[in-house]
PDB file of C-alpha atoms in Angstrom:
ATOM      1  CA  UNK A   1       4.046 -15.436  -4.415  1.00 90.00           C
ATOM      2  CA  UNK A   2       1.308 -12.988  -3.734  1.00 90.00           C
ATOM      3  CA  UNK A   3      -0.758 -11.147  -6.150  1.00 89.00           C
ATOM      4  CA  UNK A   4      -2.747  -8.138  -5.454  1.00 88.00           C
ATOM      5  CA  UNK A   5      -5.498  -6.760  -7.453  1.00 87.00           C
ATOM      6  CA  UNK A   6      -7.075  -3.822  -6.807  1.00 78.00           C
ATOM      7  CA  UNK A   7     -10.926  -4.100  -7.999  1.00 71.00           C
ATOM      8  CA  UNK A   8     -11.445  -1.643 -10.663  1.00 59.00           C
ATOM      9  CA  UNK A   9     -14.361   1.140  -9.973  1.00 47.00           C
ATOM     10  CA  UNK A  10     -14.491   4.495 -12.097  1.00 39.00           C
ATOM     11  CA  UNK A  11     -14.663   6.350  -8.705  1.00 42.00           C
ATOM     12  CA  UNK A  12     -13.501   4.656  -6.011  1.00 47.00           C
ATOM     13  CA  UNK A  13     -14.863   5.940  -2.940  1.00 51.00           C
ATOM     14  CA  UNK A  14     -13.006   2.825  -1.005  1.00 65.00           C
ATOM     15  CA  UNK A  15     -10.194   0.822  -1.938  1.00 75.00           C
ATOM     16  CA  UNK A  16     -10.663  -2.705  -2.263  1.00 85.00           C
ATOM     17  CA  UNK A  17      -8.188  -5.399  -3.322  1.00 87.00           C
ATOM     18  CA  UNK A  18      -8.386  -9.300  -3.969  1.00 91.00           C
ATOM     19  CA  UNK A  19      -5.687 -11.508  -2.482  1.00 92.00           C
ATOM     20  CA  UNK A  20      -4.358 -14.677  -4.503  1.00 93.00           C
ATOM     21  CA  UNK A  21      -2.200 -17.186  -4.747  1.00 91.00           C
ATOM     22  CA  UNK A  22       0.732 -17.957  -7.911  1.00 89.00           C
ATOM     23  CA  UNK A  23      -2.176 -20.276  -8.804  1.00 92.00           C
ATOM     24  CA  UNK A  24      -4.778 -17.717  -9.199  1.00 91.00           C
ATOM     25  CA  UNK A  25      -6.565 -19.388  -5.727  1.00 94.00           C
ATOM     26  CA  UNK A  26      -8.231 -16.662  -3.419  1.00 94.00           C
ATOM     27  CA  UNK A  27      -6.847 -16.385  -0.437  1.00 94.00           C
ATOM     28  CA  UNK A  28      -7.675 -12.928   0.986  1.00 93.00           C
ATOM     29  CA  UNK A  29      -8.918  -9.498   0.648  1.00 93.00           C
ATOM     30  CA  UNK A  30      -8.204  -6.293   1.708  1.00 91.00           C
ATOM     31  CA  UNK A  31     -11.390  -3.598   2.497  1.00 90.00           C
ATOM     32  CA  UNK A  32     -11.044  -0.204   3.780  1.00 87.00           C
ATOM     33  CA  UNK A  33     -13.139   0.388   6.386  1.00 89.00           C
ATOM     34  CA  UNK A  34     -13.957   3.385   8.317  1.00 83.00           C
ATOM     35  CA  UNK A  35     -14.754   6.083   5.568  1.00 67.00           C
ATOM     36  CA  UNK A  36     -17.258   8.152   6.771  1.00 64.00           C
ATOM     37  CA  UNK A  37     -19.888  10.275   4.430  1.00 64.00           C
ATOM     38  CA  UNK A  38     -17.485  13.400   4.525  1.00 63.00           C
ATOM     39  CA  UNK A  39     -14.528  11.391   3.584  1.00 59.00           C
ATOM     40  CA  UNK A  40     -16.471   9.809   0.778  1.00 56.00           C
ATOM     41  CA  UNK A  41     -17.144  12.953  -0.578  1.00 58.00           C
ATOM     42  CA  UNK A  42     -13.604  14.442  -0.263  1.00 57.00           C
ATOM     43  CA  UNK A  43     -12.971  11.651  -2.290  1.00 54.00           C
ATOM     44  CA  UNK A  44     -15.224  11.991  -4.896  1.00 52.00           C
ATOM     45  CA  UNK A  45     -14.537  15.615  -5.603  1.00 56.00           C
ATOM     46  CA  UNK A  46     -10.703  14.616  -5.205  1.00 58.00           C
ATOM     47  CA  UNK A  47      -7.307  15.851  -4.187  1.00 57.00           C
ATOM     48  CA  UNK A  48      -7.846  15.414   0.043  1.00 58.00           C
ATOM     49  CA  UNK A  49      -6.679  11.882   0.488  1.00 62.00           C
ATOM     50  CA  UNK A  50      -3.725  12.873   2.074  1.00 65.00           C
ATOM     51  CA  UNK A  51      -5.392  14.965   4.662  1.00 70.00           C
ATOM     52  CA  UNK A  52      -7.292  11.809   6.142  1.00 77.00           C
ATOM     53  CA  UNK A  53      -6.669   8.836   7.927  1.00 85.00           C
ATOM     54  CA  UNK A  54      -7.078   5.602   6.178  1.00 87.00           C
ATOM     55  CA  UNK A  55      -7.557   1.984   7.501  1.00 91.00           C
ATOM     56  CA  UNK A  56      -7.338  -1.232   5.423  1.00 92.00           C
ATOM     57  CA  UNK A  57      -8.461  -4.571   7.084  1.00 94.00           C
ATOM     58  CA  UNK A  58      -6.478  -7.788   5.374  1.00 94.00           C
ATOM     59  CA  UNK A  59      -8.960 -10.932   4.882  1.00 95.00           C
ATOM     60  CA  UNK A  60      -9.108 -14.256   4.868  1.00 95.00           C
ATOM     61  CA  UNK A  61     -11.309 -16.246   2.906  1.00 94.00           C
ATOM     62  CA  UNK A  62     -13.215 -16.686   5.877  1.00 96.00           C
ATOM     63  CA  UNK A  63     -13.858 -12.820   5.947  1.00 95.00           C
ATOM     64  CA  UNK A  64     -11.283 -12.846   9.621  1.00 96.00           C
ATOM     65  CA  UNK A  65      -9.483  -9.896   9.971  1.00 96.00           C
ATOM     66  CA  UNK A  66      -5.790 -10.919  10.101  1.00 95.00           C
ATOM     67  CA  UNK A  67      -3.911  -7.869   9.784  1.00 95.00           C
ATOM     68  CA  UNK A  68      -4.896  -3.957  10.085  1.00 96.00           C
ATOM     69  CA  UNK A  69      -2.825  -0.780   7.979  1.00 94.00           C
ATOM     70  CA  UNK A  70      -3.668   2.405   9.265  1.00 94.00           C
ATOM     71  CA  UNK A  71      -2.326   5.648   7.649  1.00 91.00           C
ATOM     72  CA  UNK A  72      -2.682   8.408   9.563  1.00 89.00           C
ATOM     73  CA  UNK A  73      -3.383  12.101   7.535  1.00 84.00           C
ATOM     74  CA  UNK A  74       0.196  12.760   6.402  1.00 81.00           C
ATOM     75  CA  UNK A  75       1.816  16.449   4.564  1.00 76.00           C
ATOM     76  CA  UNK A  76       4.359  14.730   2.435  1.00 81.00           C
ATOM     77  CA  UNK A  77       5.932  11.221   3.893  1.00 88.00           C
ATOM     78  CA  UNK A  78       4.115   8.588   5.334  1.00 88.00           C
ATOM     79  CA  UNK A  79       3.639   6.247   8.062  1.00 92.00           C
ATOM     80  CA  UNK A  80       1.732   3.266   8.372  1.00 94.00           C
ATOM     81  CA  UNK A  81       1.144   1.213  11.451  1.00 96.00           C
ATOM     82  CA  UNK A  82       0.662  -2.734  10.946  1.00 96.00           C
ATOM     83  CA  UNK A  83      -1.731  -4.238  13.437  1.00 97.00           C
ATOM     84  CA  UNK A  84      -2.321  -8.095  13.790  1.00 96.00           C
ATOM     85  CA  UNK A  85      -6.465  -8.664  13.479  1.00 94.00           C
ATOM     86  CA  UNK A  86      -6.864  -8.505  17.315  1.00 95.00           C
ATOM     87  CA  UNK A  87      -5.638  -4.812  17.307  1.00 95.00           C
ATOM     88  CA  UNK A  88      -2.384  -6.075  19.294  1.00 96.00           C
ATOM     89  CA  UNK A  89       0.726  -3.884  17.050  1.00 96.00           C
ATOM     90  CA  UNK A  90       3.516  -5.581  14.533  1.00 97.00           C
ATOM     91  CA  UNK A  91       5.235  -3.089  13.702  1.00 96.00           C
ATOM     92  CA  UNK A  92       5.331   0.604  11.443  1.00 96.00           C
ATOM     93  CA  UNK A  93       6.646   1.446   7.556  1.00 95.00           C
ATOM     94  CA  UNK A  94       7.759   4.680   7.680  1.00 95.00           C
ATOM     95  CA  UNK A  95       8.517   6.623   3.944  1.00 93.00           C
ATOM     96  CA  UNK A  96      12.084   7.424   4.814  1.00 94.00           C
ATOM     97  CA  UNK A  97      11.943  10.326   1.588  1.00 92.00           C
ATOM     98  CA  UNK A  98      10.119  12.309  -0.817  1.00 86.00           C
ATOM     99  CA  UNK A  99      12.489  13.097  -3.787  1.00 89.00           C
ATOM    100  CA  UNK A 100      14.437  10.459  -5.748  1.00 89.00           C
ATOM    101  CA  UNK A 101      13.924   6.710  -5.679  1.00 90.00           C
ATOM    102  CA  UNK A 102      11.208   6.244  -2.697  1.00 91.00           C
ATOM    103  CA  UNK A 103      12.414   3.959   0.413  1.00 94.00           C
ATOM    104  CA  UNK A 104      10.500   2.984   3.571  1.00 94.00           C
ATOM    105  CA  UNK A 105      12.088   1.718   6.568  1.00 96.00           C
ATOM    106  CA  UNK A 106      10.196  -1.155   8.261  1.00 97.00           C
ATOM    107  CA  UNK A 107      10.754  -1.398  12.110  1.00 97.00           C
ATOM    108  CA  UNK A 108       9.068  -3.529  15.472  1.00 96.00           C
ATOM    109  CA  UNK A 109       9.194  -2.234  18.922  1.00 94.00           C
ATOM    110  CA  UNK A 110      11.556   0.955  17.653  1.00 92.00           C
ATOM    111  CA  UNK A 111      13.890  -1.768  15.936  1.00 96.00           C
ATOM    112  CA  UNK A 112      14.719  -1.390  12.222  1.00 96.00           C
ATOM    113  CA  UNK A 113      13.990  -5.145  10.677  1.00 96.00           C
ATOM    114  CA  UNK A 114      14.021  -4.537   6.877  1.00 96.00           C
ATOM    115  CA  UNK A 115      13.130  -1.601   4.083  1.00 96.00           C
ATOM    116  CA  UNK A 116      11.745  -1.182   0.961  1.00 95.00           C
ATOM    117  CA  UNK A 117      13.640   0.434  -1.915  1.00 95.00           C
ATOM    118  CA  UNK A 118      12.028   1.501  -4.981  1.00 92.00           C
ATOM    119  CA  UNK A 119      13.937   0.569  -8.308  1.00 91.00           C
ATOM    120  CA  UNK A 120      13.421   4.166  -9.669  1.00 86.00           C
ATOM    121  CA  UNK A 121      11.403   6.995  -9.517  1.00 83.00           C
ATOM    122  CA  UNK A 122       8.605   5.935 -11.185  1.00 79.00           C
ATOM    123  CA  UNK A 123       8.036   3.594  -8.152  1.00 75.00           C
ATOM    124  CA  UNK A 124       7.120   0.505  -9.914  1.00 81.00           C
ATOM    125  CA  UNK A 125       9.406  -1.831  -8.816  1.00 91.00           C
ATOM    126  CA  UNK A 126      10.855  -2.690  -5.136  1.00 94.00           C
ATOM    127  CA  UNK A 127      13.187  -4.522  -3.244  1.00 96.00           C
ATOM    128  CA  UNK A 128      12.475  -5.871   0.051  1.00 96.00           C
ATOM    129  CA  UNK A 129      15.676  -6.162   2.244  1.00 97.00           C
ATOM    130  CA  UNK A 130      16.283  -7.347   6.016  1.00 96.00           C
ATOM    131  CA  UNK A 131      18.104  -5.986   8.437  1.00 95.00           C
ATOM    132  CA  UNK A 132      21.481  -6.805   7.140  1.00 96.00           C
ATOM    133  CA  UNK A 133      20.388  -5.009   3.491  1.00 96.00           C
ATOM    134  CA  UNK A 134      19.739  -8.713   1.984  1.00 97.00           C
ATOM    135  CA  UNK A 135      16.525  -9.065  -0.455  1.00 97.00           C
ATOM    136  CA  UNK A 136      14.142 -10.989   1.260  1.00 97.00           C
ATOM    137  CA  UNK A 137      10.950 -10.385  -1.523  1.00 96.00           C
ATOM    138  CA  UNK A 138      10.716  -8.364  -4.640  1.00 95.00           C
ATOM    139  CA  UNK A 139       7.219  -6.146  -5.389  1.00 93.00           C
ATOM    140  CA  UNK A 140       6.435  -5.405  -8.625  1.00 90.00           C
ATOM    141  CA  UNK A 141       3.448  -2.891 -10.221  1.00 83.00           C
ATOM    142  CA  UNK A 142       2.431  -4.363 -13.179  1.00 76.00           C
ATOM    143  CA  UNK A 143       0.159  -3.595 -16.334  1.00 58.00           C
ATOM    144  CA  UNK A 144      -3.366  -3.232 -15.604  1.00 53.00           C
ATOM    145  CA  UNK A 145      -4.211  -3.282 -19.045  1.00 50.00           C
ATOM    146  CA  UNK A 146      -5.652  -0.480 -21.680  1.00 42.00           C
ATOM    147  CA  UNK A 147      -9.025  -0.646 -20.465  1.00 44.00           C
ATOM    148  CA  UNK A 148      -8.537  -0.414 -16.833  1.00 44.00           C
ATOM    149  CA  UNK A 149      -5.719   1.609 -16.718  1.00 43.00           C
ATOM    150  CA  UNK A 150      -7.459   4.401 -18.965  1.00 40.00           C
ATOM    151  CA  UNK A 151     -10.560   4.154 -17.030  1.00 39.00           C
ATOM    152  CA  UNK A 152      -9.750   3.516 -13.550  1.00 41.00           C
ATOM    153  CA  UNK A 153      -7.227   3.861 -10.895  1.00 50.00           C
ATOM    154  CA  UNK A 154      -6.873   0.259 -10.381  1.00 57.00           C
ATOM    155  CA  UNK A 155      -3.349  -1.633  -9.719  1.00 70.00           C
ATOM    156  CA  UNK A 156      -2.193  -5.098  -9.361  1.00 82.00           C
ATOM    157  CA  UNK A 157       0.996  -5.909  -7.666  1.00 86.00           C
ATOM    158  CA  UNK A 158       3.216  -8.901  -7.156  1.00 91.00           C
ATOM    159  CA  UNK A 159       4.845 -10.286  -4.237  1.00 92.00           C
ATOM    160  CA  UNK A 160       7.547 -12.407  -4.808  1.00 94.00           C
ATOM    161  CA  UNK A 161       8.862 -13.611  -1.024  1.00 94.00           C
ATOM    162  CA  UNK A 162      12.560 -15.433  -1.583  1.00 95.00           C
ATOM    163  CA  UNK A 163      12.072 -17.850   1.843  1.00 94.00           C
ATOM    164  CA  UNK A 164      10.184 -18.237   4.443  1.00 93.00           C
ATOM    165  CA  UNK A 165      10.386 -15.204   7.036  1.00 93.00           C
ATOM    166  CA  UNK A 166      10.126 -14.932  10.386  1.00 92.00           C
ATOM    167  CA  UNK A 167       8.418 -12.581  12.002  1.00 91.00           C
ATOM    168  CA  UNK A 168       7.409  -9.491  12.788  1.00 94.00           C
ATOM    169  CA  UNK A 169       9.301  -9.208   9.150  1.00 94.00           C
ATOM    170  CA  UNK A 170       7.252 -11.704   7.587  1.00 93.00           C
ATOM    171  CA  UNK A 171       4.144  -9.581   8.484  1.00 93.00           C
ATOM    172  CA  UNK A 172       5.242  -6.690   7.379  1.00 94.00           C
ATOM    173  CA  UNK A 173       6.526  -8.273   3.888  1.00 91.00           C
ATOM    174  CA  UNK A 174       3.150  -9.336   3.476  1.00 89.00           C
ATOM    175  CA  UNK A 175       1.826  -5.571   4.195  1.00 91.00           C
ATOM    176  CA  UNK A 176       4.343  -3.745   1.941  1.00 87.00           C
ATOM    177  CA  UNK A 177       2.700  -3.980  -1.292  1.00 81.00           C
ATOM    178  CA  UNK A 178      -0.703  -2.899   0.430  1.00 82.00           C
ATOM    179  CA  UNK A 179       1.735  -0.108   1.774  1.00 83.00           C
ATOM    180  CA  UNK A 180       2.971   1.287  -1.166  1.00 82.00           C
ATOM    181  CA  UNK A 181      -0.269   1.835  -2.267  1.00 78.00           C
ATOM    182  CA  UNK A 182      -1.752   3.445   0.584  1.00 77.00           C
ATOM    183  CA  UNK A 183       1.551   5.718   0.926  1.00 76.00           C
ATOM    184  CA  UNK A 184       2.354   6.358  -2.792  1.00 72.00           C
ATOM    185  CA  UNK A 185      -0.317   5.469  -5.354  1.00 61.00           C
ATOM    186  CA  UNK A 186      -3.438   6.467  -3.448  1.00 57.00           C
ATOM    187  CA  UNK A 187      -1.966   9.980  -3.311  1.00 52.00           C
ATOM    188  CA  UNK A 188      -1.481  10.304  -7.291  1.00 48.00           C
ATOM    189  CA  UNK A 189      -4.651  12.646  -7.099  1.00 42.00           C
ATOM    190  CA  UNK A 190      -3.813  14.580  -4.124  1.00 41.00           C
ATOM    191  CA  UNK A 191      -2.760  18.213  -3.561  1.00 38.00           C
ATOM    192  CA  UNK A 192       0.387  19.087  -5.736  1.00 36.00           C
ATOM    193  CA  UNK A 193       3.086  21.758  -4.981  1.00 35.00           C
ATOM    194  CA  UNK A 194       1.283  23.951  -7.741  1.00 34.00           C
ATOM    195  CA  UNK A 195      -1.991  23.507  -6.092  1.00 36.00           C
ATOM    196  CA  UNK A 196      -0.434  25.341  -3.571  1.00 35.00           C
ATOM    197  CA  UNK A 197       1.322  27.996  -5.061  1.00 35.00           C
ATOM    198  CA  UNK A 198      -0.158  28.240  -8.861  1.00 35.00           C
ATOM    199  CA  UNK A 199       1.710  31.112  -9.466  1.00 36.00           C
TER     200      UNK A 199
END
């Protein structure tokens, strides 16, 4: 079990998350790098995310890059490349749809391995499947509580992997929750349909 907490910041200009253990025992973090002064203030005045690219470098304790997520600027689905720490690729999640209960295929060298399937719309809860549609991990959104939740946009997910993996779906289990967020949650404040057309 993994759980992911996103450090809570009334404006986050950069996403950062700590990595730990079922015991509570750091074992990672994630950092997104690369945001230059322009992106940091599209953030700040809001609703451009999606126009940008975004990169988030996975952690170990010994601050070692292990793996890399990079979201390129997107319209409406998403894609996000996995990268080991040495830059050499694992494989992509890919937002399969928009409307409805969200899913993401996850593939390696142009060869479906797995996907994730939201529970519902509200995109709290997912399954993690192989190949053969069999649930490999469970992630789950959970309660932030009043005071962070109110205040600031920060989540906390857990991963729940059933047995051990191998790879590349093992890597990309352990990138899905970080996934989500960079495809689905990081967007809440982004351009809407009626931003668009607010007639």
């Amino acid at each position: 079990m993994l759980v992911v907490n996103q450090r809570a910041k009334l404006i986050e200009l950069a996403a950062e998350f700590a990595i730990y253990d079922q015991h509570g025992h750091p074992i990672g973090s994630v950092v997104q790098v690369g945001q230059s002064t322009t992106k940091k203030v599209a953030r700040f005045i809001g609703r451009l995310d999606q126009f940008f690219t975004h990169t988030l470098e996975v952690r170990d304790t010994s601050g070692a890059v292990v793996l890399r997520l990079i979201r390129p600027a997107k319209v409406a689905k998403s894609r996000i490349e996995v990268e080991r720490g040495d830059g050499e690729p694992i494989g992509e999640i890919k937002q399969d749809n928009v409307l409805g209960a969200i899913t993401f295929s996850l593939s390696a060298d142009g060869v479906t391995v797995g996907a994730i399937k939201a529970e519902n719309v509200l995109a709290w809860d997912f399954s993690v499947v192989d190949e053969s549609d069999t649930e490999v991990a469970r992630i789950s959104k959970t309660w932030a509580g009043w005071d962070k939740a109110a205040l600031t946009n920060a989540d906390k997910y857990v991963v729940r992997i059933h047995r051990r993996l191998p790879d590349p779906l093992a890597r990309l289990v352990v990138a899905a929750s970080l996934s989500i967020d960079l495809a689905l949650k990081q967007d809440d404040k982004g351009l809407s349909v009626s931003d668009l057309f607010p007639w």
